[in-house]
XYZ file of C-alpha atoms in Angstrom:
717
model
C 50.264 191.959 200.397
C 49.821 194.286 197.470
C 53.092 193.124 195.950
C 51.975 189.510 196.226
C 48.734 190.330 194.460
C 50.685 192.118 191.766
C 52.976 189.119 191.361
C 50.003 186.798 191.113
C 48.364 188.948 188.510
C 51.628 189.190 186.612
C 51.991 185.417 186.604
C 48.357 185.104 185.574
C 49.006 187.482 182.660
C 52.058 185.513 181.626
C 50.090 182.283 181.846
C 47.462 183.630 179.479
C 50.175 184.781 177.040
C 52.434 182.738 174.739
C 55.245 183.268 177.272
C 56.742 186.159 175.303
C 58.262 183.711 172.777
C 60.946 182.926 175.392
C 62.367 179.422 175.158
C 63.310 178.187 178.603
C 64.130 175.033 180.447
C 62.162 174.554 183.687
C 65.067 172.699 185.237
C 67.707 175.386 184.706
C 67.780 176.368 188.375
C 68.469 172.799 189.458
C 71.477 172.632 187.158
C 72.784 176.014 188.460
C 72.582 177.702 185.032
C 71.459 181.220 184.179
C 67.899 181.554 182.896
C 69.050 182.966 179.551
C 71.999 180.607 179.110
C 72.320 179.626 175.463
C 69.616 182.064 174.260
C 70.765 184.033 171.194
C 67.601 185.961 170.189
C 66.064 189.177 171.475
C 63.703 189.156 174.427
C 60.152 190.376 174.013
C 56.738 190.476 175.719
C 53.430 189.220 174.546
C 50.849 191.822 173.508
C 48.640 190.394 176.294
C 50.938 192.044 178.842
C 49.380 195.445 178.023
C 46.467 194.682 180.293
C 48.825 193.934 183.150
C 50.631 197.183 182.543
C 47.374 199.120 182.695
C 46.552 197.710 186.070
C 50.037 198.386 187.370
C 49.939 201.954 186.160
C 46.696 202.649 188.019
C 48.113 201.955 191.515
C 51.196 203.084 193.503
C 53.927 200.490 193.245
C 56.981 199.873 195.262
C 60.298 198.770 194.112
C 60.101 195.169 195.152
C 62.654 192.542 195.320
C 61.057 191.072 192.155
C 62.517 194.011 190.194
C 65.911 193.737 191.705
C 66.262 190.142 192.456
C 69.858 190.125 191.420
C 70.964 193.159 193.628
C 70.936 192.508 197.238
C 71.425 196.229 198.215
C 67.827 197.390 198.507
C 67.199 199.061 201.905
C 64.135 198.614 203.985
C 63.324 202.264 203.578
C 62.867 201.802 199.924
C 59.723 199.856 200.559
C 57.951 203.074 201.400
C 58.974 204.461 198.025
C 59.711 208.028 197.027
C 58.532 210.420 194.473
C 61.478 209.734 192.255
C 60.808 205.995 192.328
C 57.208 206.531 191.497
C 58.134 208.812 188.655
C 60.570 206.274 187.385
C 57.944 203.574 187.444
C 55.427 205.888 185.816
C 57.915 206.754 183.136
C 58.566 203.088 182.502
C 54.858 202.307 182.271
C 54.256 205.345 180.133
C 56.844 203.965 177.775
C 54.957 200.697 177.750
C 51.595 202.399 177.092
C 51.874 202.106 173.294
C 51.597 198.322 173.740
C 47.974 198.806 174.655
C 47.191 200.817 171.535
C 49.434 199.291 168.885
C 49.652 195.724 170.186
C 53.184 195.357 168.952
C 56.036 193.281 170.144
C 58.578 195.074 172.363
C 62.195 193.990 172.548
C 65.359 195.345 174.185
C 68.868 194.865 172.851
C 70.254 194.808 176.327
C 71.151 191.572 177.940
C 69.863 190.431 181.313
C 73.297 191.016 182.801
C 73.239 194.717 181.863
C 69.835 195.090 183.494
C 71.095 193.456 186.646
C 74.213 195.706 186.822
C 72.200 198.847 186.332
C 69.738 197.892 189.058
C 72.586 197.117 191.425
C 73.993 200.569 190.839
C 70.750 202.201 191.956
C 70.705 203.644 195.426
C 68.069 205.279 197.499
C 69.892 208.538 197.078
C 69.598 208.561 193.310
C 68.783 211.871 191.741
C 65.315 212.346 190.479
C 66.621 214.132 187.472
C 68.478 210.979 186.404
C 65.381 209.000 186.749
C 63.431 211.463 184.632
C 66.056 211.608 181.929
C 65.046 210.491 178.480
C 67.593 207.743 178.472
C 65.852 204.511 177.486
C 65.218 202.173 180.365
C 66.480 198.636 180.311
C 64.018 195.735 179.714
C 62.451 194.398 182.886
C 62.872 190.707 183.753
C 59.400 189.814 184.992
C 60.089 186.178 186.032
C 62.498 184.963 188.620
C 63.938 181.468 188.798
C 61.177 180.365 191.101
C 58.591 181.821 188.772
C 60.125 179.980 185.853
C 60.035 176.732 187.812
C 56.400 177.420 188.600
C 55.710 178.034 184.886
C 57.340 174.716 184.046
C 55.164 172.957 186.592
C 52.111 174.642 185.092
C 53.144 173.489 181.594
C 53.568 169.910 182.758
C 50.220 169.957 184.481
C 48.612 171.275 181.283
C 50.187 168.474 179.259
C 48.993 165.895 181.782
C 45.473 167.282 181.593
C 45.665 167.197 177.760
C 46.843 163.580 177.805
C 44.056 162.648 180.215
C 41.519 164.391 177.978
C 42.849 162.597 174.860
C 42.836 159.260 176.690
C 39.289 159.828 177.868
C 38.209 160.814 174.339
C 39.887 157.752 172.835
C 38.272 155.485 175.431
C 34.904 157.060 174.697
C 35.366 156.510 170.938
C 36.316 152.887 171.474
C 33.273 152.330 173.661
C 31.113 153.990 171.008
C 32.568 151.748 168.262
C 32.027 148.627 170.375
C 28.473 149.705 171.095
C 27.748 150.305 167.388
C 29.299 146.922 166.457
C 27.249 145.140 169.099
C 24.093 146.840 167.875
C 24.846 145.836 164.245
C 25.571 142.249 165.322
C 22.343 142.051 167.211
C 20.455 143.455 164.235
C 22.098 140.877 161.913
C 21.137 138.069 164.296
C 17.536 139.281 164.320
C 17.533 139.374 160.493
C 18.965 135.849 160.247
C 16.416 134.565 162.723
C 13.668 136.184 160.645
C 14.983 134.615 157.399
C 15.314 131.226 159.083
C 11.755 131.475 160.274
C 10.551 132.314 156.758
C 12.524 129.373 155.305
C 11.012 127.005 157.843
C 7.571 128.259 156.959
C 8.211 127.716 153.243
C 9.608 124.214 153.849
C 6.603 123.349 155.954
C 4.253 124.571 153.222
C 6.146 122.489 150.607
C 5.942 119.395 152.814
C 2.254 119.932 153.275
C 1.803 120.286 149.515
C 3.784 117.082 148.823
C 1.781 115.206 151.414
C -1.442 116.315 149.760
C -0.152 115.308 146.303
C 1.005 111.933 147.659
C -2.382 111.238 149.143
C -4.076 112.194 145.891
C -1.668 109.986 143.900
C -2.347 107.032 146.177
C -6.055 107.503 145.682
C -5.625 107.612 141.886
C -3.325 104.590 141.994
C -5.862 102.559 143.907
C -8.533 103.492 141.388
C -6.307 102.519 138.439
C -5.321 99.299 140.155
C -8.940 98.393 140.603
C -9.694 99.235 136.972
C -6.736 97.127 135.810
C -7.869 94.195 137.899
C -11.294 94.497 136.342
C -9.875 94.679 132.789
C -7.600 91.646 133.387
C -10.586 89.667 134.556
C -12.464 90.553 131.378
C -9.375 89.852 129.236
C -8.931 86.371 130.705
C -12.510 85.610 129.903
C -12.056 86.839 126.288
C -8.782 84.906 125.841
C -10.409 81.663 126.805
C -12.968 82.309 124.103
C -10.455 83.508 121.366
C -7.548 81.082 122.048
C -8.077 78.935 118.910
C -8.139 82.028 116.715
C -4.911 83.332 118.231
C -3.206 79.982 117.600
C -4.085 80.227 113.937
C -2.788 83.805 113.719
C 0.487 82.815 115.384
C 1.016 79.948 112.944
C 0.295 82.272 110.010
C 2.813 84.850 111.315
C 5.438 82.122 111.753
C 4.883 80.934 108.210
C 5.150 84.470 106.878
C 8.408 85.056 108.761
C 9.789 81.787 107.412
C 8.979 82.912 103.872
C 10.669 86.295 104.446
C 13.844 84.677 105.810
C 13.889 82.183 102.967
C 13.559 84.894 100.307
C 16.335 86.895 101.980
C 18.662 83.862 101.963
C 17.730 83.211 98.332
C 18.619 86.788 97.384
C 21.955 86.520 99.202
C 22.616 83.234 97.427
C 22.037 84.828 94.016
C 24.409 87.677 94.965
C 27.096 85.162 95.970
C 26.590 83.261 92.719
C 27.007 86.422 90.606
C 30.184 87.426 92.440
C 31.683 83.914 92.158
C 30.951 83.842 88.417
C 32.603 87.260 87.981
C 35.651 86.152 89.945
C 35.776 82.944 87.900
C 35.999 85.114 84.765
C 39.245 86.543 86.167
C 40.662 83.011 86.460
C 40.208 82.365 82.740
C 43.330 82.689 80.541
C 43.788 86.260 79.280
C 46.456 88.051 77.278
C 48.288 89.037 80.452
C 48.051 85.710 82.331
C 49.118 83.771 79.242
C 52.301 85.770 79.000
C 53.013 86.015 82.745
C 51.952 82.585 84.143
C 52.805 79.065 83.015
C 49.940 77.023 81.496
C 49.862 74.558 84.424
C 49.221 77.320 86.946
C 46.499 78.845 84.791
C 44.832 75.426 84.381
C 44.903 74.663 88.116
C 43.378 78.031 88.995
C 40.678 77.651 86.352
C 39.831 74.102 87.478
C 39.466 75.049 91.121
C 37.333 78.069 90.175
C 34.991 75.824 88.158
C 34.673 73.451 91.118
C 33.645 76.292 93.431
C 31.116 77.519 90.864
C 29.667 73.977 90.669
C 29.224 73.827 94.460
C 27.209 77.023 94.414
C 25.229 75.866 91.365
C 24.083 72.730 93.216
C 22.580 74.887 95.942
C 20.976 77.199 93.386
C 19.349 74.240 91.582
C 17.586 73.296 94.804
C 15.912 76.673 94.873
C 14.657 76.145 91.335
C 12.434 73.324 92.693
C 10.614 75.824 94.936
C 12.706 75.334 98.052
C 14.504 78.026 99.958
C 18.203 77.538 100.785
C 18.876 76.440 104.330
C 21.346 77.976 106.730
C 23.819 75.157 106.001
C 23.535 75.843 102.256
C 24.280 79.554 102.818
C 27.294 78.673 104.967
C 28.693 76.447 102.219
C 28.125 79.150 99.574
C 29.876 81.798 101.674
C 32.834 79.453 102.222
C 33.064 78.923 98.462
C 33.055 82.710 97.941
C 35.852 83.226 100.471
C 37.911 80.497 98.856
C 37.362 82.036 95.418
C 38.583 85.421 96.672
C 41.666 83.803 98.197
C 42.300 82.004 94.905
C 42.113 85.298 92.977
C 44.517 86.962 95.412
C 46.953 84.067 95.121
C 46.857 84.244 91.337
C 47.433 88.009 91.387
C 50.475 87.583 93.606
C 51.829 84.953 91.237
C 51.179 87.263 88.269
C 53.096 90.056 89.990
C 56.039 87.743 90.665
C 56.009 86.508 87.094
C 55.820 90.082 85.834
C 58.828 91.065 87.899
C 60.766 88.078 86.548
C 59.754 89.047 83.041
C 60.880 92.626 83.646
C 64.299 91.366 84.701
C 64.525 89.325 81.509
C 63.554 92.367 79.474
C 66.246 94.428 81.149
C 68.806 91.826 80.223
C 67.507 91.795 76.686
C 67.724 95.595 76.538
C 71.358 95.458 77.599
C 72.103 92.935 74.838
C 70.433 95.109 72.230
C 72.080 98.313 73.359
C 74.860 98.355 70.808
C 72.552 97.259 68.030
C 70.124 100.091 68.833
C 72.876 102.693 68.833
C 74.123 101.469 65.481
C 70.616 101.478 64.050
C 70.112 105.031 65.305
C 73.222 106.226 63.527
C 72.058 104.522 60.321
C 68.668 106.231 60.598
C 70.350 109.607 61.031
C 72.430 109.144 57.923
C 69.506 107.906 55.853
C 67.291 110.758 57.062
C 69.908 113.357 56.178
C 70.449 111.810 52.752
C 66.715 111.600 52.171
C 66.259 115.252 53.113
C 68.974 116.321 50.714
C 67.542 114.199 47.906
C 64.069 115.555 48.431
C 65.371 119.090 48.515
C 66.931 118.604 45.067
C 63.604 117.620 43.600
C 61.409 120.264 42.077
C 58.320 119.258 44.003
C 57.651 117.772 47.463
C 55.360 114.958 48.571
C 51.745 115.501 49.528
C 51.547 112.416 51.757
C 53.808 110.674 54.231
C 56.132 107.829 53.245
C 54.722 104.352 52.875
C 56.546 103.033 55.942
C 55.211 105.892 58.043
C 51.649 105.328 56.825
C 51.957 101.608 57.537
C 53.150 102.340 61.070
C 50.298 104.845 61.506
C 47.675 102.317 60.371
C 49.052 99.604 62.652
C 48.755 101.906 65.667
C 45.178 102.828 64.748
C 44.333 99.143 64.324
C 45.789 98.377 67.785
C 43.703 101.145 69.348
C 40.559 99.909 67.559
C 41.101 96.352 68.804
C 41.560 97.609 72.371
C 38.399 99.725 72.151
C 36.474 96.713 70.835
C 37.834 94.517 73.645
C 36.625 96.872 76.340
C 33.268 97.560 74.708
C 31.527 95.048 76.970
C 32.871 96.783 80.074
C 32.257 100.271 78.675
C 28.620 99.646 77.742
C 27.639 97.338 80.621
C 24.269 97.814 82.275
C 25.028 95.766 85.365
C 25.136 98.035 88.425
C 28.167 96.427 90.054
C 30.142 96.242 86.803
C 29.262 99.842 85.990
C 30.453 100.898 89.437
C 33.708 98.982 88.938
C 34.175 100.657 85.547
C 33.787 104.114 87.093
C 36.240 103.314 89.885
C 38.828 102.021 87.390
C 38.411 105.109 85.214
C 38.888 107.411 88.217
C 41.937 105.463 89.355
C 43.478 105.897 85.873
C 42.590 109.512 85.065
C 42.710 111.363 88.401
C 46.477 110.847 88.962
C 47.203 112.179 85.453
C 45.145 115.297 86.237
C 47.254 115.828 89.379
C 50.587 115.947 87.509
C 52.381 119.258 88.096
C 55.857 120.701 88.528
C 55.406 121.432 92.249
C 57.852 118.817 93.539
C 59.670 115.707 92.401
C 58.409 113.608 95.327
C 54.785 114.317 94.399
C 55.460 113.393 90.779
C 57.054 110.128 91.900
C 54.012 109.222 94.025
C 51.734 109.755 91.008
C 53.963 107.630 88.787
C 54.136 104.790 91.345
C 50.350 104.810 91.700
C 49.810 104.524 87.915
C 52.500 101.848 87.599
C 50.979 99.832 90.459
C 47.540 100.009 88.854
C 48.870 98.784 85.493
C 50.881 96.027 87.218
C 47.754 94.505 88.759
C 48.143 95.877 92.256
C 45.334 97.357 94.295
C 45.233 101.156 94.579
C 42.986 103.416 96.632
C 40.735 105.734 94.667
C 37.921 107.717 96.252
C 38.403 105.874 99.544
C 37.965 102.450 97.896
C 40.500 99.831 96.836
C 40.375 98.905 93.163
C 42.447 96.657 90.895
C 42.474 95.775 87.192
C 42.304 92.100 88.186
C 38.714 92.552 89.299
C 37.539 92.288 85.678
C 38.943 90.429 82.650
C 39.009 93.630 80.550
C 40.238 95.764 83.456
C 43.830 96.145 82.219
C 42.847 97.010 78.632
C 40.238 99.483 79.885
C 42.701 101.257 82.188
C 45.404 101.375 79.495
C 43.048 102.902 76.941
C 41.621 105.507 79.353
C 45.125 106.382 80.539
C 46.307 106.996 76.949
C 43.282 109.175 76.219
C 43.899 111.201 79.387
C 47.576 111.864 78.546
C 46.640 113.165 75.090
C 43.809 115.245 76.551
C 46.270 116.879 78.978
C 48.391 117.910 76.017
C 45.333 119.167 74.156
C 44.139 121.327 77.078
C 46.726 121.806 79.834
C 49.865 122.084 77.679
C 48.030 124.249 75.155
C 47.331 126.779 77.922
C 50.584 126.388 79.911
C 53.541 125.345 77.763
C 55.752 124.539 80.786
C 53.313 121.767 81.820
C 54.517 119.606 78.910
C 57.615 118.365 80.750
C 56.132 116.862 83.982
C 53.372 115.199 81.929
C 55.865 113.963 79.355
C 58.290 112.462 81.890
C 55.484 110.438 83.528
C 54.147 109.314 80.119
C 57.660 108.337 79.004
C 58.248 106.286 82.165
C 54.905 104.492 81.831
C 55.633 103.918 78.137
C 58.984 102.319 78.983
C 57.511 99.970 81.609
C 54.244 99.280 79.791
C 54.841 99.514 75.994
C 51.187 98.792 75.199
C 50.197 102.047 76.911
C 52.782 103.902 74.809
C 51.342 102.516 71.582
C 47.863 103.605 72.671
C 49.168 107.103 73.511
C 50.610 107.412 69.986
C 47.397 106.094 68.429
C 45.214 108.583 70.343
C 47.659 111.403 69.546
C 47.644 110.596 65.798
C 43.857 110.378 65.784
C 43.413 113.841 67.323
C 46.474 115.414 65.675
C 47.435 113.644 62.393
C 50.231 116.208 61.948
C 52.161 114.352 64.684
C 52.643 111.419 62.230
C 53.142 113.631 60.059
C 50.173 112.888 57.815
C 47.835 115.081 55.794
C 44.763 112.868 55.227
C 43.349 113.385 51.721
C 39.659 113.993 51.231
C 37.954 110.969 49.704
C 35.018 111.123 47.330
C 31.662 111.272 49.044
C 33.094 112.317 52.419
C 31.069 115.156 54.009
C 32.972 118.359 54.736
C 32.324 118.181 58.479
C 33.509 114.581 58.622
C 36.705 115.486 56.766
C 37.297 118.371 59.161
C 37.048 115.914 62.066
C 39.670 113.746 60.355
C 41.956 116.804 60.107
C 41.586 117.386 63.871
C 38.911 120.086 64.017
C 36.195 119.952 66.644
C 32.735 119.900 65.097
C 29.714 120.444 67.331
C 26.162 121.659 67.157
C 27.383 125.246 66.851
C 29.615 124.336 63.912
C 33.362 123.999 63.375
C 35.738 125.560 65.903
C 37.639 128.675 64.900
C 41.200 128.531 63.539
C 42.864 130.021 66.625
C 41.353 127.388 68.934
C 42.354 124.638 66.489
C 45.968 125.857 66.269
C 46.177 126.170 70.069
C 45.130 122.523 70.570
C 47.457 121.219 67.836
C 50.303 123.232 69.335
C 49.723 121.709 72.799
C 49.772 118.130 71.471
C 52.913 118.690 69.353
C 54.683 120.223 72.346
C 53.751 117.204 74.475
C 55.048 114.847 71.761
C 58.298 116.828 71.465
C 58.764 116.609 75.242
C 58.034 112.855 75.402
C 60.691 111.883 72.837
C 63.458 113.604 74.854
C 62.347 112.842 78.463
C 63.150 109.732 80.503
C 61.902 108.692 83.928
C 64.969 109.014 86.195
C 64.139 106.118 88.543
C 64.213 103.335 85.948
C 67.333 101.152 85.976
C 67.057 100.326 82.279
C 69.853 101.439 79.990
C 69.845 102.113 76.296
C 67.591 104.143 74.058
C 64.045 105.183 74.825
C 61.176 103.205 73.281
C 60.278 106.361 71.363
C 63.311 108.647 71.489
C 64.988 111.491 69.597
C 65.439 109.398 66.459
C 61.658 109.592 65.989
C 61.864 113.369 66.460
C 64.520 113.551 63.728
C 62.332 111.378 61.469
C 59.300 113.626 62.116
C 61.244 116.787 61.314
C 62.747 115.311 58.131
C 59.387 114.084 56.855
C 57.738 117.431 57.581
C 60.346 119.099 55.372
C 59.713 116.503 52.622
C 55.992 117.350 52.455
C 54.270 120.287 50.887
C 53.594 122.949 53.566
C 50.108 123.921 54.659
C 49.117 127.469 55.355
C 49.407 128.507 59.024
C 49.569 124.982 60.490
C 53.024 123.973 59.167
C 54.864 127.068 60.434
C 53.119 126.906 63.831
C 53.917 123.235 64.453
C 57.532 123.531 63.264
C 58.141 126.455 65.634
C 56.521 124.638 68.582
C 58.492 121.466 67.907
C 61.860 123.272 67.603
C 61.281 125.404 70.705
C 60.705 122.274 72.821
C 62.989 119.728 71.157
C 65.494 121.862 69.229
C 68.096 121.957 72.024
C 68.009 118.153 72.468
C 68.270 117.534 68.691
C 71.168 120.003 68.466
C 73.101 118.114 71.172
C 72.344 114.746 69.579
C 72.959 115.493 65.868
C 75.128 118.633 66.059
C 76.340 119.559 62.538
C 73.692 117.599 60.680
C 70.994 119.404 62.679
C 72.274 122.857 61.647
C 72.421 121.719 58.015
C 68.765 120.815 58.305
C 68.050 124.226 59.906
C 69.831 125.948 57.038
C 67.766 123.999 54.515
C 64.606 124.920 56.424
C 65.473 128.613 56.332
C 66.684 128.883 52.753
C 64.583 126.313 50.893
C 61.498 125.370 52.883
C 60.581 128.701 54.477
C 59.986 130.396 51.095
C 57.569 127.571 50.224
C 55.657 128.250 53.472
C 55.513 131.968 52.651
C 54.190 131.156 49.204
C 51.129 129.307 50.520
C 50.463 131.688 53.438
C 48.196 134.684 53.090
C 49.153 138.116 54.406
C 46.848 137.781 57.424
C 48.531 134.541 58.541
C 52.171 135.631 58.432
C 52.565 135.916 62.230
C 53.694 132.316 62.744
C 55.941 132.498 59.666
C 57.702 135.619 61.008
C 58.280 133.985 64.391
C 59.690 130.859 62.733
C 62.019 132.953 60.562
C 63.277 134.906 63.574
C 63.908 131.671 65.479
C 65.890 130.143 62.609
C 68.004 133.256 62.084
C 68.925 133.426 65.770
C 69.791 129.717 65.910
C 71.953 129.821 62.783
C 73.660 133.047 63.788
C 74.565 131.810 67.298
C 74.952 128.164 66.319
C 73.005 127.480 69.485
C 69.413 126.800 70.609
C 68.489 127.659 74.165
C 66.966 124.990 76.465
C 63.156 125.153 76.612
C 61.375 126.898 79.462
C 60.011 124.587 82.143
C 62.505 121.771 81.568
C 62.954 119.658 84.723
C 66.400 119.923 86.290
C 68.181 117.499 88.631
C 67.386 119.847 91.509
C 63.664 119.359 90.869
C 63.859 115.643 91.713
C 65.286 116.451 95.156
C 62.223 118.480 96.162
């Protein structure tokens, strides 16, 4: 019984320990394997076994079959024990006593098999001295196979209890979560019910308020309705009394409205009459229609225009008797106006067709005169060279231009004066519509010239086509409005004159500041000059008036002429602050001479005409020869000669070749000393630049092309 209690306590001690770090399989006995099969580490006991050892050491123990389970040779007498056995056990436990104090892990290097063999070798007759020897005892196997199986069962039961505990805990948590969720749901439902109740209360209060307002509105409406009924009753009574007076007022208002409508129709009639009379002026024979249309067409247009004017005049005469025009009269006048406009448009189309036919005839005529012009040009070159040589042989030079040049100059000035006189009526008009037309025509003529630049050839072509269309009688858009020279009898002359002034002004301002701008302006002016010769004559006239040195002409001072007036004739600007300074004067003259030098060598590339230009290089040769035949002026002569040669020298060199260099040699050796003689020391800058230019040209026998000249590549942009 004591051994069973000891075994139970031992098992209880092992249960409370970590099983001595022994890894075992609870089913090893069923497979017939040894308990330590496959174990490679050292065996050891848990420190908790010290308590078991203490209890064992405090009582007499027997050598039980638990200690020698593997030796079947234990005799029944051994159960009583002997002193030697007790000593052996005491020695063993005394060896295990340090476990209680140090709590360390004990291990034996001996295998279980060695322990079993040694226990089998023990006999009841063993010597006590052997037992008491200091030889170390083998490790004791405390668990048998049955005990190990029991330990495995205990382990499984523990795991089952742990699983049950975890399952119960998980179930409890789930129930707790469900309970919390149900409580939250119930709380949310209570909150929603509370909010719904509040909303119903608010809706009910709003309905009550609307019902009260509706009742109040109905009460007010009934009161107003009663008041209105009372007022209508009083009004009916007053109307019966005041009905005759109201009839009189209505008749007076009707009469007044009739007068207003009649005056409005009368005003519209006068407007129609003025416009028809202005359009009829366009149907009268003018300088352009006489040359472009046959007399029969002009007469038919004029006759029909007079008939339409007579129809409107008949209606207007009725109004002179104190009557207002009727609706039928206004309809007839408007029809006459529409017919007059259609008549003008038809005549303009016929003028354009006639102009195109005339242009074709002129082209044919130009082809026939081609050879004659070339021959005449060669004759002019020879005469100019001979004249220059003859003049150079003379001791003195002329002070004025040749008689033929002065005659040509006066004819151009007379042409410009006649044109200015012809457009005086349009320029000084006080009529609002005519003044507006004048402004639109002036914008249509001058704005495109201001837009000329060397940005691209396509843009330059658009500007040229717009100017050409305006001069040809077509309608162009300016400032968002359509305008045509055919809208006024002096429209073409006015546009031509303003266009010429604008070209010269561009040379005076734009070219003077930017020398390269001379070529795009010149090519447009040359093309317009070739298609519309009258514009070219006006350009020359305006240029000669502002810069007489472009003739060349040095106007003499007449007796009695004021100094300021003579300075204006010479080209100076004279204002309230006085005469402009010399540098500003030279800058403007330089710009206009550069423009002139560019015009005589440029040609519009999209004109199919052949032959010489209307004002070509032969005029440049004439200008240069006559300048060298006249006495030089201080500062101005050297400046203008240098500007002219820089722009036109390359073209003259290609055209006249050897004769041109002879003229350059004469200029350097004979004429330049004369310029130096009349020039003061403070004005020698232009003379030095001219001398340097001549020396370079004569040394290289070459003059470089001018800067800014338009190339063939430019027209493809």
